[in-house]
Amino acid sequence: MDHAPEVLLQLFSLLLAAKVGDEIFKRLDQPTLIGEILAGIVVGPAVLGWYEVNEATGLFAEIGVVLLLFRVGIETRLADLLRVGLPAGAVGLLGVLLPFGGGVAVGLLFGHSAEVTMFIAAAMVATSVGVTSRVLGALRAIATRSGRVILGAAIIDDILAMIILAVATGMAAGGVNIGRIFVLVVVAVAFVAIVVVAGTGLLRRRPALLTVPAFAETPFLPGMIIMLGLAALSAAIGLAAIIGAFLAGMVVGESSERHALEEEVAPVAAFFTPFFFGAIGAQIDLVGLANATALALLAAVTLVAVGTKFLGSFLGAIGMGLRRRVLIGWGMVPRGEVGIVVAGLGLQMGVVDGSIYSVVVGMAVITTLIVPPVVPALVRWAESSITGVTDRHPAPEQAEP
Amino acid sequence: MDHAPEVLLQLFSLLLAAKVGDEIFKRLDQPTLIGEILAGIVVGPAVLGWYEVNEATGLFAEIGVVLLLFRVGIETRLADLLRVGLPAGAVGLLGVLLPFGGGVAVGLLFGHSAEVTMFIAAAMVATSVGVTSRVLGALRAIATRSGRVILGAAIIDDILAMIILAVATGMAAGGVNIGRIFVLVVVAVAFVAIVVVAGTGLLRRRPALLTVPAFAETPFLPGMIIMLGLAALSAAIGLAAIIGAFLAGMVVGESSERHALEEEVAPVAAFFTPFFFGAIGAQIDLVGLANATALALLAAVTLVAVGTKFLGSFLGAIGMGLRRRVLIGWGMVPRGEVGIVVAGLGLQMGVVDGSIYSVVVGMAVITTLIVPPVVPALVRWAESSITGVTDRHPAPEQAEP
């Protein structure tokens, strides 16, 4: 008497596999999200075929990363972010320019057209802050200076990536409209500024505002409504949905009952997040990578993606000390779902073929898998206030300021 | 840079509208789920068109009702259910037979074929226990005798409805396979019995079993995995997914850390449930009902659906006292999503047309809307242990046994 037994079975398979992966990596004292991504590869089409990213399960993945950034936003205060504005801006800018240049070089070197090259480069620029913030959160290091620079840089990063994607899609559609791109950027910057300034200002003046409605005993449901609204708006103007979710978190994090909010968001995020990491793994295509040309391109794209992002972010973080600069550079490396989405768009527009799509997805998954194992040691090395905390806590939590 | 801005916007619209409806009905001191259903009508295709039930949003609705019954299961103990086994069985049986007979009579009276008549009758038999249990939960009346009879009857009800639906789809497909139906029933009964007996037995012997994994600090995530698994299995063998979810709740409710489990499931359910009630409203089709024939059939189907279900359940509850019999009869009336799913199946098989589909959905929505306003008064009248509690609590919670 039910219309969705298959989808329920897919969700069950992924959640069970992700938690088995989580369990194994926790016992190995390794970052658990890697276990979840590998579980996604195993139950996904590449191996068992019990799970696939479709319209329904893809929404769970999307809400998973939206909730991840919402939680990070809740524990991020505007003033703390503004204090690192300058290094964050430089990290965001250089962390986009170098990968873009590297992507163009690799694309042309492998003999691809300007259109294809632009899509490869566009998929290489944007950091997937979800991965890094999940690891930092597990180490309670979101509120460190490095953590804040990474978060601030991720916003700049996403706006710049949006411009590059607009150019890439413009070229693919037959012409780049400079006026349209200018409008996009102005709207995006205005969106971020207005939400942050007006939103946090309002909640700071009226910190009990979210519990005024009779249906809201805590700020949880009003917060979720704001999260969905700003995520949708952010996506509608061309930014990633997670940027809106992060801003929503910053706004509702000013609420007087922030603790109750965090307590109620935590289980919802714990339920959804495995679908996000699992979906990253489930999108890898082992067959599409099983030839020498694809593997050579994958190796080149991945090496350049890692090297240029690390170097650009490291250079941008000038004046923050060698250790923090290394942590920030490394923390910006994961491309995760952003690269996959860009490649998917190129595939959908008929610009990139299945082989290049597989390469870009492979790069996104590899950059996501290599970063977390090293982050705990880097955090201990760079942020002396954080000591001896291992990846035991599945969620971002409050750290010393 | 996002693939689902429209879906996020739909979720935002529905959640916002549902909570506005919730707010209005809470201030009017009326059952808030009616506000959520009406909000679904307003933002749905019938009026504003900001929300529609598609593959992605439909999954949220499905998980919403699955979580609703999972929570009810958590606070239902097997022994309590077995104690009301006899009246629950009689209520389930007569509460299906009378509506079935009534549905056949109405279908033939309006000159429909045997196939169409079977679908109308099939859509009229199954109670949507989600609606009633949501209202009983808000009144803290799940654990009353009447509440338990309703829950037990809902399981019998669903097994019988599955048989009738199997006959209806068999007739539509050209032949009823008695052997197949017999297997279905045996499998369904075995599923319920094995899950309940083996599952609760295992957890009762090892009440800390769910927190054995390192990833599980509370039974929450293991519980959610079990919920999805049993819901999928239940749906796969032809029962409603909510039956599996209810059984999963009964099993994990034996866990030693049941309180932590309930606390973490609560916000997840609070987030998902409005999508279930909103989706019921969003599926109504005002245009399809805007003619005299459809309205006459709607009136007849609804009157018969209400009268036969009430009478059948009232008769089945013999020996429980007039007041409890009235409460049980009335509590079994809502057809909700079950009727809609059956009608949708008939539409998909090409047996029923759009007009009859609209009529059945209209009946499902009306029976769902009329029940909750009367339940609080009936509960106070029938269950003297429950006094003076109004619909202030958005979730099922523990009541005096």
Short mmCIF file of C-alpha atoms in Angstrom, two decimals, chain B:
data_model
loop_
_atom_site.label_atom_id
_atom_site.label_comp_id
_atom_site.label_asym_id
_atom_site.label_seq_id
_atom_site.Cartn_x
_atom_site.Cartn_y
_atom_site.Cartn_z
CA MET B 1 25.94 26.14 -8.26
CA ASP B 2 23.05 24.11 -7.00
CA HIS B 3 20.86 21.48 -8.56
CA ALA B 4 17.72 21.81 -6.46
CA PRO B 5 16.73 25.44 -5.79
CA GLU B 6 13.12 24.69 -6.79
CA VAL B 7 12.79 21.78 -4.41
CA LEU B 8 14.31 23.78 -1.54
CA LEU B 9 11.84 26.56 -2.31
CA GLN B 10 8.95 24.07 -2.27
CA LEU B 11 10.03 22.67 1.08
CA PHE B 12 10.41 26.20 2.44
CA SER B 13 6.95 27.24 1.20
CA LEU B 14 5.26 24.20 2.68
CA LEU B 15 7.03 24.31 6.04
CA LEU B 16 6.39 28.04 6.42
CA ALA B 17 2.71 27.71 5.42
CA ALA B 18 2.20 24.66 7.64
CA LYS B 19 3.62 26.47 10.64
CA VAL B 20 1.44 29.52 9.93
CA GLY B 21 -1.54 27.15 9.81
CA ASP B 22 -0.30 25.49 13.01
CA GLU B 23 -0.03 28.92 14.66
CA ILE B 24 -3.54 29.98 13.69
CA PHE B 25 -5.15 26.72 14.84
CA LYS B 26 -3.18 26.70 18.07
CA ARG B 27 -4.39 30.21 18.86
CA LEU B 28 -7.96 29.11 18.03
CA ASP B 29 -7.38 26.12 20.36
CA GLN B 30 -8.12 23.71 17.51
CA PRO B 31 -6.06 20.68 16.39
CA THR B 32 -3.02 22.09 14.66
CA LEU B 33 -2.74 19.35 12.05
CA ILE B 34 -5.87 20.76 10.41
CA GLY B 35 -4.03 24.05 10.03
CA GLU B 36 -1.20 22.14 8.37
CA ILE B 37 -3.53 20.32 5.96
CA LEU B 38 -5.33 23.54 5.03
CA ALA B 39 -1.93 25.21 4.52
CA GLY B 40 -1.13 22.38 2.09
CA ILE B 41 -4.32 23.14 0.15
CA VAL B 42 -3.37 26.84 -0.02
CA VAL B 43 0.25 26.47 -1.19
CA GLY B 44 -0.55 23.37 -3.27
CA PRO B 45 -1.62 23.23 -6.93
CA ALA B 46 -5.28 23.90 -6.02
CA VAL B 47 -4.60 27.52 -5.01
CA LEU B 48 -1.12 29.11 -5.08
CA GLY B 49 0.87 26.36 -6.81
CA TRP B 50 4.06 26.94 -4.78
CA TYR B 51 4.23 23.31 -3.69
CA GLU B 52 3.48 20.00 -5.31
CA VAL B 53 3.88 16.40 -4.24
CA ASN B 54 6.63 15.02 -6.46
CA GLU B 55 9.24 12.31 -6.01
CA ALA B 56 11.43 14.44 -3.75
CA THR B 57 8.81 16.25 -1.64
CA GLY B 58 6.70 13.06 -1.52
CA LEU B 59 9.58 11.31 0.21
CA PHE B 60 9.56 13.97 2.93
CA ALA B 61 5.83 13.36 3.41
CA GLU B 62 6.43 9.62 3.59
CA ILE B 63 9.24 9.95 6.14
CA GLY B 64 6.97 12.32 8.07
CA VAL B 65 4.25 9.73 8.62
CA VAL B 66 6.84 6.99 9.12
CA LEU B 67 8.38 9.02 11.96
CA LEU B 68 4.93 9.74 13.39
CA LEU B 69 4.19 6.02 13.75
CA PHE B 70 7.76 5.26 14.84
CA ARG B 71 7.25 7.58 17.81
CA VAL B 72 3.90 6.02 18.61
CA GLY B 73 5.57 2.62 18.51
CA ILE B 74 8.32 3.76 20.88
CA GLU B 75 5.74 4.41 23.55
CA THR B 76 3.67 1.29 22.90
CA ARG B 77 4.58 -1.89 24.77
CA LEU B 78 3.73 -5.26 23.27
CA ALA B 79 2.01 -6.51 26.43
CA ASP B 80 -0.32 -3.49 26.44
CA LEU B 81 -1.22 -4.15 22.82
CA LEU B 82 -1.81 -7.86 23.36
CA ARG B 83 -4.09 -7.07 26.28
CA VAL B 84 -6.49 -5.34 23.86
CA GLY B 85 -5.98 -7.97 21.15
CA LEU B 86 -9.57 -9.19 21.03
CA PRO B 87 -11.39 -5.85 20.76
CA ALA B 88 -8.66 -4.53 18.44
CA GLY B 89 -9.14 -7.52 16.15
CA ALA B 90 -12.91 -7.10 16.10
CA VAL B 91 -12.61 -3.34 15.48
CA GLY B 92 -10.14 -3.96 12.66
CA LEU B 93 -12.30 -6.62 11.04
CA LEU B 94 -15.71 -4.94 11.24
CA GLY B 95 -14.12 -1.54 10.55
CA VAL B 96 -12.99 -2.93 7.21
CA LEU B 97 -15.96 -5.11 6.25
CA LEU B 98 -18.62 -2.42 6.61
CA PRO B 99 -16.78 0.30 4.62
CA PHE B 100 -15.97 -2.29 1.99
CA GLY B 101 -19.63 -3.24 1.64
CA GLY B 102 -20.60 0.42 1.64
CA GLY B 103 -18.01 1.25 -1.02
CA VAL B 104 -19.22 -1.55 -3.27
CA ALA B 105 -22.81 -0.37 -2.87
CA VAL B 106 -21.97 3.25 -3.72
CA GLY B 107 -19.83 2.27 -6.71
CA LEU B 108 -22.53 0.06 -8.21
CA LEU B 109 -25.27 2.57 -7.40
CA PHE B 110 -23.40 5.23 -9.38
CA GLY B 111 -23.15 2.81 -12.30
CA HIS B 112 -19.41 2.09 -12.19
CA SER B 113 -17.82 -1.13 -13.44
CA ALA B 114 -16.75 -3.88 -11.05
CA GLU B 115 -13.08 -2.84 -11.43
CA VAL B 116 -13.72 0.83 -10.63
CA THR B 117 -16.05 -0.13 -7.79
CA MET B 118 -13.35 -2.33 -6.25
CA PHE B 119 -10.89 0.59 -6.26
CA ILE B 120 -13.42 2.94 -4.65
CA ALA B 121 -14.15 0.32 -1.99
CA ALA B 122 -10.44 -0.42 -1.45
CA ALA B 123 -9.72 3.28 -0.93
CA MET B 124 -12.49 3.43 1.67
CA VAL B 125 -11.36 0.62 3.95
CA ALA B 126 -7.99 1.58 5.43
CA THR B 127 -7.82 3.98 8.35
CA SER B 128 -4.97 6.49 8.35
CA VAL B 129 -3.79 5.90 11.88
CA GLY B 130 -1.27 8.74 11.53
CA VAL B 131 -3.96 11.35 11.89
CA THR B 132 -5.65 9.83 14.92
CA SER B 133 -2.42 9.01 16.69
CA ARG B 134 -1.16 12.55 16.14
CA VAL B 135 -4.27 13.88 17.87
CA LEU B 136 -4.18 11.26 20.63
CA GLY B 137 -0.48 11.97 21.10
CA ALA B 138 -1.11 15.68 21.49
CA LEU B 139 -3.66 14.77 24.20
CA ARG B 140 -1.22 12.30 25.79
CA ALA B 141 -3.84 9.63 25.22
CA ILE B 142 -1.86 7.07 23.18
CA ALA B 143 -1.48 4.85 26.23
CA THR B 144 -5.18 4.78 27.12
CA ARG B 145 -7.24 1.65 26.44
CA SER B 146 -9.01 3.36 23.53
CA GLY B 147 -5.68 4.50 22.11
CA ARG B 148 -4.30 0.97 22.20
CA VAL B 149 -7.39 -0.54 20.59
CA ILE B 150 -7.10 2.00 17.78
CA LEU B 151 -3.42 1.18 17.23
CA GLY B 152 -3.97 -2.57 17.33
CA ALA B 153 -6.97 -2.29 15.02
CA ALA B 154 -4.89 -0.24 12.59
CA ILE B 155 -2.55 -3.20 12.08
CA ILE B 156 -5.41 -5.67 11.44
CA ASP B 157 -7.05 -3.02 9.29
CA ASP B 158 -3.96 -2.63 7.15
CA ILE B 159 -3.54 -6.36 6.58
CA LEU B 160 -7.20 -6.66 5.50
CA ALA B 161 -6.88 -3.56 3.32
CA MET B 162 -3.85 -5.16 1.67
CA ILE B 163 -5.97 -8.19 0.76
CA ILE B 164 -8.71 -6.02 -0.71
CA LEU B 165 -6.19 -3.95 -2.66
CA ALA B 166 -4.62 -7.15 -3.97
CA VAL B 167 -8.05 -8.27 -5.18
CA ALA B 168 -8.70 -4.85 -6.74
CA THR B 169 -5.36 -4.71 -8.57
CA GLY B 170 -5.80 -8.36 -9.57
CA MET B 171 -9.19 -7.61 -11.12
CA ALA B 172 -7.75 -4.56 -12.89
CA ALA B 173 -4.86 -6.63 -14.24
CA GLY B 174 -7.27 -9.25 -15.53
CA GLY B 175 -7.40 -11.94 -12.87
CA VAL B 176 -7.34 -12.48 -9.14
CA ASN B 177 -4.68 -14.95 -8.04
CA ILE B 178 -5.98 -16.52 -4.84
CA GLY B 179 -2.73 -18.34 -4.21
CA ARG B 180 -0.74 -15.12 -4.43
CA ILE B 181 -3.09 -13.34 -2.04
CA PHE B 182 -2.80 -16.22 0.41
CA VAL B 183 0.99 -15.95 0.31
CA LEU B 184 0.77 -12.18 0.81
CA VAL B 185 -1.31 -12.62 3.92
CA VAL B 186 0.87 -15.34 5.38
CA VAL B 187 3.99 -13.25 4.76
CA ALA B 188 2.40 -10.14 6.27
CA VAL B 189 1.19 -11.91 9.39
CA ALA B 190 4.53 -13.67 9.78
CA PHE B 191 6.37 -10.35 9.33
CA VAL B 192 4.37 -8.63 12.06
CA ALA B 193 4.62 -11.59 14.44
CA ILE B 194 8.33 -12.24 13.93
CA VAL B 195 9.37 -8.58 14.20
CA VAL B 196 7.32 -7.99 17.30
CA VAL B 197 8.14 -11.19 19.17
CA ALA B 198 11.78 -11.66 18.16
CA GLY B 199 12.59 -7.94 18.11
CA THR B 200 11.13 -6.94 21.43
CA GLY B 201 12.39 -10.19 22.97
CA LEU B 202 15.95 -9.49 21.85
CA LEU B 203 15.91 -5.89 23.08
CA ARG B 204 14.33 -6.91 26.36
CA ARG B 205 17.12 -9.41 26.99
CA ARG B 206 19.81 -6.93 25.88
CA PRO B 207 18.37 -3.44 26.49
CA ALA B 208 21.73 -1.72 25.86
CA LEU B 209 22.23 -3.48 22.51
CA LEU B 210 21.62 -0.38 20.40
CA THR B 211 24.42 1.59 22.02
CA VAL B 212 27.02 -1.14 21.56
CA PRO B 213 28.37 0.40 18.29
CA ALA B 214 31.01 3.10 18.78
CA PHE B 215 29.13 5.47 16.44
CA ALA B 216 26.03 5.32 18.64
CA GLU B 217 26.15 7.37 21.83
CA THR B 218 22.37 6.99 22.07
CA PRO B 219 19.99 4.49 20.38
CA PHE B 220 18.95 7.27 17.97
CA LEU B 221 20.85 6.39 14.78
CA PRO B 222 20.56 2.60 15.21
CA GLY B 223 16.85 3.21 15.82
CA MET B 224 16.52 5.27 12.64
CA ILE B 225 18.29 2.54 10.65
CA ILE B 226 15.90 -0.08 12.03
CA MET B 227 12.95 2.22 11.31
CA LEU B 228 13.96 2.71 7.66
CA GLY B 229 14.71 -0.99 7.26
CA LEU B 230 11.41 -2.24 8.65
CA ALA B 231 9.44 0.48 6.85
CA ALA B 232 11.06 -0.57 3.56
CA LEU B 233 10.49 -4.26 4.28
CA SER B 234 6.89 -3.64 5.26
CA ALA B 235 6.29 -1.69 2.05
CA ALA B 236 8.07 -4.35 0.01
CA ILE B 237 5.72 -7.11 1.21
CA GLY B 238 2.64 -5.00 0.48
CA LEU B 239 1.87 -3.49 3.87
CA ALA B 240 2.02 0.24 4.57
CA ALA B 241 5.50 1.51 5.42
CA ILE B 242 4.06 2.97 8.63
CA ILE B 243 3.25 -0.52 9.95
CA GLY B 244 6.94 -1.40 9.76
CA ALA B 245 7.84 1.93 11.36
CA PHE B 246 5.37 1.32 14.19
CA LEU B 247 6.80 -2.15 14.82
CA ALA B 248 10.34 -0.70 14.72
CA GLY B 249 9.29 1.79 17.36
CA MET B 250 7.87 -0.97 19.56
CA VAL B 251 11.14 -2.88 19.27
CA VAL B 252 13.57 -0.02 19.96
CA GLY B 253 11.21 1.29 22.65
CA GLU B 254 12.45 -1.64 24.78
CA SER B 255 15.89 -0.05 24.76
CA SER B 256 17.34 1.02 28.10
CA GLU B 257 17.99 4.55 26.84
CA ARG B 258 14.51 5.05 25.53
CA HIS B 259 14.32 8.55 26.94
CA ALA B 260 17.41 9.75 25.02
CA LEU B 261 15.97 8.11 21.92
CA GLU B 262 12.64 9.91 22.29
CA GLU B 263 14.39 13.23 22.85
CA GLU B 264 16.40 12.91 19.66
CA VAL B 265 13.59 11.55 17.50
CA ALA B 266 11.30 14.42 18.57
CA PRO B 267 12.93 17.26 16.55
CA VAL B 268 13.40 15.04 13.50
CA ALA B 269 9.70 14.17 13.60
CA ALA B 270 8.75 17.81 14.22
CA PHE B 271 10.64 18.76 11.07
CA PHE B 272 9.21 16.02 8.83
CA THR B 273 5.61 15.71 10.02
CA PRO B 274 4.33 19.01 8.54
CA PHE B 275 5.35 17.71 5.12
CA PHE B 276 3.04 14.74 5.64
CA PHE B 277 -0.03 16.75 6.62
CA GLY B 278 0.74 19.46 4.09
CA ALA B 279 1.01 16.86 1.33
CA ILE B 280 -2.46 15.51 2.18
CA GLY B 281 -3.89 18.97 1.59
CA ALA B 282 -1.76 19.64 -1.49
CA GLN B 283 -3.19 16.61 -3.26
CA ILE B 284 -6.76 17.87 -3.33
CA ASP B 285 -8.02 18.87 -6.76
CA LEU B 286 -10.71 21.55 -6.56
CA VAL B 287 -11.14 21.73 -10.34
CA GLY B 288 -11.80 17.99 -10.65
CA LEU B 289 -14.57 18.32 -8.07
CA ALA B 290 -16.28 21.29 -9.71
CA ASN B 291 -19.22 19.44 -11.27
CA ALA B 292 -22.48 18.03 -9.97
CA THR B 293 -21.73 14.34 -10.62
CA ALA B 294 -18.39 14.51 -8.87
CA LEU B 295 -19.86 16.41 -5.93
CA ALA B 296 -22.74 13.93 -5.59
CA LEU B 297 -20.34 11.00 -5.65
CA LEU B 298 -18.06 12.80 -3.17
CA ALA B 299 -20.96 13.37 -0.80
CA ALA B 300 -22.11 9.76 -1.06
CA VAL B 301 -18.62 8.27 -0.73
CA THR B 302 -17.77 10.51 2.24
CA LEU B 303 -21.03 9.88 4.09
CA VAL B 304 -20.73 6.13 3.57
CA ALA B 305 -17.03 6.17 4.47
CA VAL B 306 -17.71 7.97 7.75
CA GLY B 307 -20.86 6.06 8.67
CA THR B 308 -19.65 2.54 7.89
CA LYS B 309 -16.23 2.98 9.51
CA PHE B 310 -17.76 4.46 12.64
CA LEU B 311 -20.44 1.79 12.87
CA GLY B 312 -18.09 -1.10 12.12
CA SER B 313 -15.53 0.01 14.70
CA PHE B 314 -18.24 0.82 17.24
CA LEU B 315 -19.70 -2.67 16.84
CA GLY B 316 -16.28 -4.27 17.02
CA ALA B 317 -15.45 -2.55 20.31
CA ILE B 318 -18.28 -4.36 22.08
CA GLY B 319 -17.84 -4.64 25.82
CA MET B 320 -15.66 -1.55 26.15
CA GLY B 321 -18.41 0.78 27.27
CA LEU B 322 -20.42 3.24 25.19
CA ARG B 323 -18.04 6.16 25.57
CA ARG B 324 -14.89 4.31 24.56
CA ARG B 325 -16.78 2.69 21.67
CA VAL B 326 -17.78 6.11 20.35
CA LEU B 327 -14.20 7.39 20.70
CA ILE B 328 -12.78 4.32 18.94
CA GLY B 329 -15.38 4.47 16.17
CA TRP B 330 -14.68 8.12 15.54
CA GLY B 331 -10.92 7.73 15.84
CA MET B 332 -10.90 5.13 13.06
CA VAL B 333 -12.69 7.42 10.57
CA PRO B 334 -9.71 9.28 8.93
CA ARG B 335 -8.61 7.76 5.63
CA GLY B 336 -5.85 10.30 4.95
CA GLU B 337 -2.92 9.24 2.82
CA VAL B 338 -3.93 5.57 2.56
CA GLY B 339 -7.01 6.34 0.49
CA ILE B 340 -4.97 8.75 -1.63
CA VAL B 341 -2.30 6.12 -2.30
CA VAL B 342 -4.91 3.51 -3.32
CA ALA B 343 -6.65 5.97 -5.64
CA GLY B 344 -3.28 6.96 -7.10
CA LEU B 345 -2.54 3.32 -7.81
CA GLY B 346 -5.87 2.94 -9.60
CA LEU B 347 -5.12 6.06 -11.65
CA GLN B 348 -1.68 4.72 -12.51
CA MET B 349 -3.16 1.38 -13.62
CA GLY B 350 -5.65 3.25 -15.81
CA VAL B 351 -8.67 1.85 -13.95
CA VAL B 352 -10.03 4.98 -12.30
CA ASP B 353 -10.17 8.31 -14.11
CA GLY B 354 -9.15 11.77 -12.86
CA SER B 355 -12.63 12.57 -11.64
CA ILE B 356 -12.92 9.50 -9.42
CA TYR B 357 -9.38 10.08 -8.21
CA SER B 358 -10.37 13.60 -7.14
CA VAL B 359 -13.45 12.24 -5.37
CA VAL B 360 -11.44 9.67 -3.40
CA VAL B 361 -8.80 12.26 -2.45
CA GLY B 362 -11.59 14.63 -1.42
CA MET B 363 -13.11 11.88 0.77
CA ALA B 364 -9.71 11.17 2.32
CA VAL B 365 -9.11 14.84 3.12
CA ILE B 366 -12.62 15.46 4.48
CA THR B 367 -12.59 12.39 6.75
CA THR B 368 -9.20 13.56 7.99
CA LEU B 369 -10.35 17.12 8.63
CA ILE B 370 -13.57 16.32 10.52
CA VAL B 371 -12.11 13.91 13.05
CA PRO B 372 -9.52 15.90 15.05
CA PRO B 373 -11.77 18.76 16.28
CA VAL B 374 -14.07 16.31 18.09
CA VAL B 375 -11.43 13.98 19.52
CA PRO B 376 -10.31 16.10 22.52
CA ALA B 377 -13.86 16.24 23.90
CA LEU B 378 -14.39 12.53 23.22
CA VAL B 379 -11.14 11.64 24.99
CA ARG B 380 -12.10 13.62 28.09
CA TRP B 381 -15.55 12.01 28.03
CA ALA B 382 -14.33 8.44 27.44
CA GLU B 383 -11.01 8.27 29.26
CA SER B 384 -11.51 9.80 32.68
CA SER B 385 -7.78 9.58 33.50
CA ILE B 386 -7.12 12.24 30.86
CA THR B 387 -8.40 15.61 31.98
CA GLY B 388 -7.96 19.18 30.96
CA VAL B 389 -5.14 18.56 28.51
CA THR B 390 -5.46 20.65 25.39
CA ASP B 391 -3.65 20.25 22.12
CA ARG B 392 -0.56 22.14 23.21
CA HIS B 393 1.98 19.38 22.79
CA PRO B 394 3.04 18.76 19.22
CA ALA B 395 4.01 15.16 19.77
CA PRO B 396 2.98 11.85 21.29
CA GLU B 397 4.19 11.63 24.84
CA GLN B 398 3.88 9.23 27.68
CA ALA B 399 0.56 9.14 29.55
CA GLU B 400 -0.61 7.29 32.60
CA PRO B 401 -1.24 3.63 31.79
#
